[in-house]
Amino acid sequence: MPVKKKNLSSYSPKKIPDAKKMRFGIVVSEWNTDVTGALLEGAMETLVKHNAKAENIHVSWVPGSFELALGAQYYARETKVDAIICLGCVIQGETRHFEFISQAVAKGIMDVGLTYNVPVIFGVLTTDSMQQAVERSGGKHGNKGTEAAVTALSMVGLRDSLKK
Ligand code: DLZ
């Protein structure tokens, strides 16, 4: 039964698969580092809480959210990770840059997942303001990094449950 979400981080821990044998790649954007660093913390804490081993979590930084999809593709092609988590923060500015980056990264991340048959998780905040981003990276609306990690665990669990 799905959990009714109160904030980005509400989930039922009992239903999350054990991550003891799972490997993860996390690609993080350097743009708005205060926020993306907090997303990374949320994701790492969550993976470790569900028994992922620190040596099985690989973190790579990319210059901005636009580069997340290619970073994810490198992981998908060159490594044997079970899931890739992309973390970024795109904040609405005065120009249309926001739209281009947000749409490109969402589509790019989805394409990598479907091409390589590996969960690639969209842990990217797209907000109107820094305040909204802070509230969603460990503030009153939870942490999207946590949500991204939970999604990664769930998708690897789903894949494993369907293996013959
Ligand atoms: C250029 C740019 C701008 C204006 N804003 C953001 C942002 O809010 N969040 C983010 O992650 N990256 C931003 N970038 C950088 C682009 O993602 C990208 O790194 C550059 O356009 C170089 O390809």
CSV table of C-alpha atoms and ligand atoms in Angstrom, one decimal:
chain,number,residue,atom,x,y,z
A,1,MET,CA,0.0,0.0,0.0
A,2,PRO,CA,1.6,3.3,-1.0
A,3,VAL,CA,2.4,5.8,1.8
A,4,LYS,CA,0.7,9.1,1.8
A,5,LYS,CA,3.6,11.5,1.5
A,6,LYS,CA,3.7,14.2,4.2
A,7,ASN,CA,7.1,15.4,3.1
A,8,LEU,CA,9.8,14.3,0.7
A,9,SER,CA,11.2,11.8,3.2
A,10,SER,CA,8.2,10.0,4.6
A,11,TYR,CA,8.4,6.3,3.9
A,12,SER,CA,7.9,3.0,5.6
A,13,PRO,CA,11.4,1.6,6.4
A,14,LYS,CA,10.1,-1.9,6.8
A,15,LYS,CA,9.2,-2.2,3.1
A,16,ILE,CA,12.6,-1.1,1.9
A,17,PRO,CA,14.9,-3.9,0.7
A,18,ASP,CA,18.2,-4.6,2.4
A,19,ALA,CA,21.1,-3.0,0.6
A,20,LYS,CA,23.9,-5.1,2.0
A,21,LYS,CA,24.9,-6.5,-1.4
A,22,MET,CA,23.9,-3.4,-3.5
A,23,ARG,CA,26.3,-1.0,-5.2
A,24,PHE,CA,25.5,2.6,-5.9
A,25,GLY,CA,26.8,5.4,-8.0
A,26,ILE,CA,25.9,8.9,-6.8
A,27,VAL,CA,26.4,11.8,-9.2
A,28,VAL,CA,26.2,15.2,-7.6
A,29,SER,CA,26.1,18.7,-9.1
A,30,GLU,CA,28.6,21.3,-7.8
A,31,TRP,CA,26.2,24.1,-8.6
A,32,ASN,CA,24.4,25.2,-5.4
A,33,THR,CA,26.8,23.0,-3.4
A,34,ASP,CA,25.2,23.9,0.0
A,35,VAL,CA,22.0,22.3,-1.1
A,36,THR,CA,23.5,19.4,-3.1
A,37,GLY,CA,25.9,18.6,-0.3
A,38,ALA,CA,22.9,18.3,2.0
A,39,LEU,CA,21.1,16.1,-0.6
A,40,LEU,CA,24.2,13.9,-0.7
A,41,GLU,CA,24.2,13.6,3.1
A,42,GLY,CA,20.5,12.5,3.1
A,43,ALA,CA,21.2,10.0,0.4
A,44,MET,CA,24.3,8.5,2.0
A,45,GLU,CA,22.6,8.3,5.5
A,46,THR,CA,19.7,6.5,4.0
A,47,LEU,CA,21.7,4.0,2.0
A,48,VAL,CA,23.9,3.2,5.1
A,49,LYS,CA,20.8,3.0,7.3
A,50,HIS,CA,19.6,0.2,5.0
A,51,ASN,CA,22.9,-1.6,5.3
A,52,ALA,CA,24.7,-0.4,2.2
A,53,LYS,CA,28.5,-0.7,2.7
A,54,ALA,CA,30.4,2.5,2.4
A,55,GLU,CA,32.8,0.9,0.0
A,56,ASN,CA,29.9,0.1,-2.3
A,57,ILE,CA,28.8,3.7,-2.6
A,58,HIS,CA,30.7,5.7,-5.2
A,59,VAL,CA,30.3,9.5,-5.3
A,60,SER,CA,31.3,11.7,-8.3
A,61,TRP,CA,30.9,15.5,-8.6
A,62,VAL,CA,30.0,17.1,-11.9
A,63,PRO,CA,30.0,20.9,-12.7
A,64,GLY,CA,26.3,21.4,-12.9
A,65,SER,CA,22.9,19.6,-13.2
A,66,PHE,CA,23.2,19.7,-17.0
A,67,GLU,CA,26.1,17.2,-16.6
A,68,LEU,CA,24.3,14.8,-14.4
A,69,ALA,CA,23.0,12.6,-17.2
A,70,LEU,CA,26.4,12.1,-18.8
A,71,GLY,CA,27.9,11.4,-15.3
A,72,ALA,CA,25.1,8.8,-14.9
A,73,GLN,CA,25.9,7.3,-18.3
A,74,TYR,CA,29.6,6.9,-17.4
A,75,TYR,CA,28.5,4.9,-14.3
A,76,ALA,CA,26.0,2.8,-16.3
A,77,ARG,CA,28.6,2.0,-19.0
A,78,GLU,CA,31.8,1.7,-17.0
A,79,THR,CA,30.8,0.2,-13.7
A,80,LYS,CA,28.6,-2.5,-12.3
A,81,VAL,CA,26.5,-0.4,-9.9
A,82,ASP,CA,22.9,-1.6,-9.2
A,83,ALA,CA,21.5,2.0,-9.2
A,84,ILE,CA,22.6,5.5,-9.9
A,85,ILE,CA,21.4,8.5,-8.0
A,86,CYS,CA,21.6,12.0,-9.5
A,87,LEU,CA,21.5,14.9,-7.2
A,88,GLY,CA,21.2,18.5,-8.2
A,89,CYS,CA,19.5,21.8,-7.5
A,90,VAL,CA,18.2,24.1,-10.3
A,91,ILE,CA,16.8,27.4,-9.1
A,92,GLN,CA,14.6,29.6,-11.2
A,93,GLY,CA,16.4,32.7,-12.4
A,94,GLU,CA,15.4,35.6,-14.6
A,95,THR,CA,16.2,33.8,-17.8
A,96,ARG,CA,14.9,30.6,-19.5
A,97,HIS,CA,18.1,28.8,-18.5
A,98,PHE,CA,16.1,27.0,-15.7
A,99,GLU,CA,13.6,25.4,-18.2
A,100,PHE,CA,16.4,24.2,-20.5
A,101,ILE,CA,18.5,22.7,-17.7
A,102,SER,CA,15.5,21.1,-15.9
A,103,GLN,CA,14.0,19.5,-19.0
A,104,ALA,CA,17.3,18.3,-20.3
A,105,VAL,CA,18.4,16.7,-17.1
A,106,ALA,CA,15.1,15.0,-16.5
A,107,LYS,CA,15.0,13.6,-20.1
A,108,GLY,CA,18.7,12.7,-20.0
A,109,ILE,CA,18.4,10.8,-16.8
A,110,MET,CA,15.4,8.9,-17.9
A,111,ASP,CA,17.1,8.0,-21.2
A,112,VAL,CA,20.2,6.6,-19.4
A,113,GLY,CA,18.0,4.4,-17.2
A,114,LEU,CA,16.0,3.0,-20.1
A,115,THR,CA,19.0,2.6,-22.4
A,116,TYR,CA,21.1,0.7,-19.8
A,117,ASN,CA,18.3,-0.9,-17.9
A,118,VAL,CA,19.5,0.4,-14.6
A,119,PRO,CA,17.6,2.6,-12.2
A,120,VAL,CA,18.8,6.2,-12.6
A,121,ILE,CA,17.1,8.3,-9.9
A,122,PHE,CA,16.1,12.0,-10.4
A,123,GLY,CA,17.1,13.6,-7.2
A,124,VAL,CA,17.1,17.1,-8.6
A,125,LEU,CA,15.4,20.0,-6.9
A,126,THR,CA,13.8,22.5,-9.3
A,127,THR,CA,12.6,25.3,-7.2
A,128,ASP,CA,11.6,29.0,-7.5
A,129,SER,CA,13.9,30.1,-4.7
A,130,MET,CA,16.9,29.1,-2.6
A,131,GLN,CA,14.5,29.1,0.4
A,132,GLN,CA,12.4,26.3,-1.2
A,133,ALA,CA,15.6,24.4,-2.0
A,134,VAL,CA,16.8,24.6,1.6
A,135,GLU,CA,13.4,23.4,2.9
A,136,ARG,CA,13.7,20.3,0.7
A,137,SER,CA,17.3,19.4,1.4
A,138,GLY,CA,17.0,18.7,5.1
A,139,GLY,CA,14.5,21.4,6.1
A,140,LYS,CA,10.8,21.3,6.9
A,141,HIS,CA,9.9,19.5,3.7
A,142,GLY,CA,12.4,16.7,4.2
A,143,ASN,CA,15.3,15.8,2.1
A,144,LYS,CA,15.1,14.9,-1.6
A,145,GLY,CA,18.3,13.0,-1.3
A,146,THR,CA,16.7,10.7,1.2
A,147,GLU,CA,13.8,10.2,-1.2
A,148,ALA,CA,16.2,9.5,-4.1
A,149,ALA,CA,18.0,6.9,-2.0
A,150,VAL,CA,14.7,5.2,-1.0
A,151,THR,CA,13.6,5.2,-4.7
A,152,ALA,CA,16.9,3.6,-5.7
A,153,LEU,CA,16.6,0.9,-3.0
A,154,SER,CA,13.0,0.2,-4.1
A,155,MET,CA,13.8,-0.1,-7.8
A,156,VAL,CA,16.7,-2.5,-7.2
A,157,GLY,CA,14.4,-4.5,-4.9
A,158,LEU,CA,11.8,-4.6,-7.7
A,159,ARG,CA,14.4,-5.8,-10.2
A,160,ASP,CA,15.6,-8.5,-7.8
A,161,SER,CA,12.0,-9.6,-7.1
A,162,LEU,CA,11.4,-10.2,-10.8
A,163,LYS,CA,14.7,-12.1,-11.5
A,164,LYS,CA,14.1,-15.7,-12.7
B,1,DLZ,C1,24.5,27.8,-15.9
B,1,DLZ,C2,23.7,27.3,-14.8
B,1,DLZ,C3,22.7,28.1,-14.2
B,1,DLZ,C4,22.4,29.5,-14.7
B,1,DLZ,N1,22.0,27.7,-13.2
B,1,DLZ,C5,22.2,26.4,-12.7
B,1,DLZ,C6,21.4,25.9,-11.6
B,1,DLZ,O1,20.6,26.6,-11.0
B,1,DLZ,N2,21.7,24.7,-11.2
B,1,DLZ,C7,22.6,23.8,-11.7
B,1,DLZ,O2,22.8,22.7,-11.3
B,1,DLZ,N3,23.4,24.3,-12.8
B,1,DLZ,C8,23.2,25.6,-13.2
B,1,DLZ,N4,23.9,26.0,-14.3
B,1,DLZ,C9,25.0,25.2,-14.8
B,1,DLZ,C10,24.6,24.1,-15.8
B,1,DLZ,O3,24.0,23.0,-15.2
B,1,DLZ,C11,25.8,23.5,-16.6
B,1,DLZ,O4,26.8,23.1,-15.7
B,1,DLZ,C12,26.4,24.6,-17.5
B,1,DLZ,O5,25.5,25.1,-18.4
B,1,DLZ,C13,27.6,24.0,-18.4
B,1,DLZ,O6,27.1,22.9,-19.2
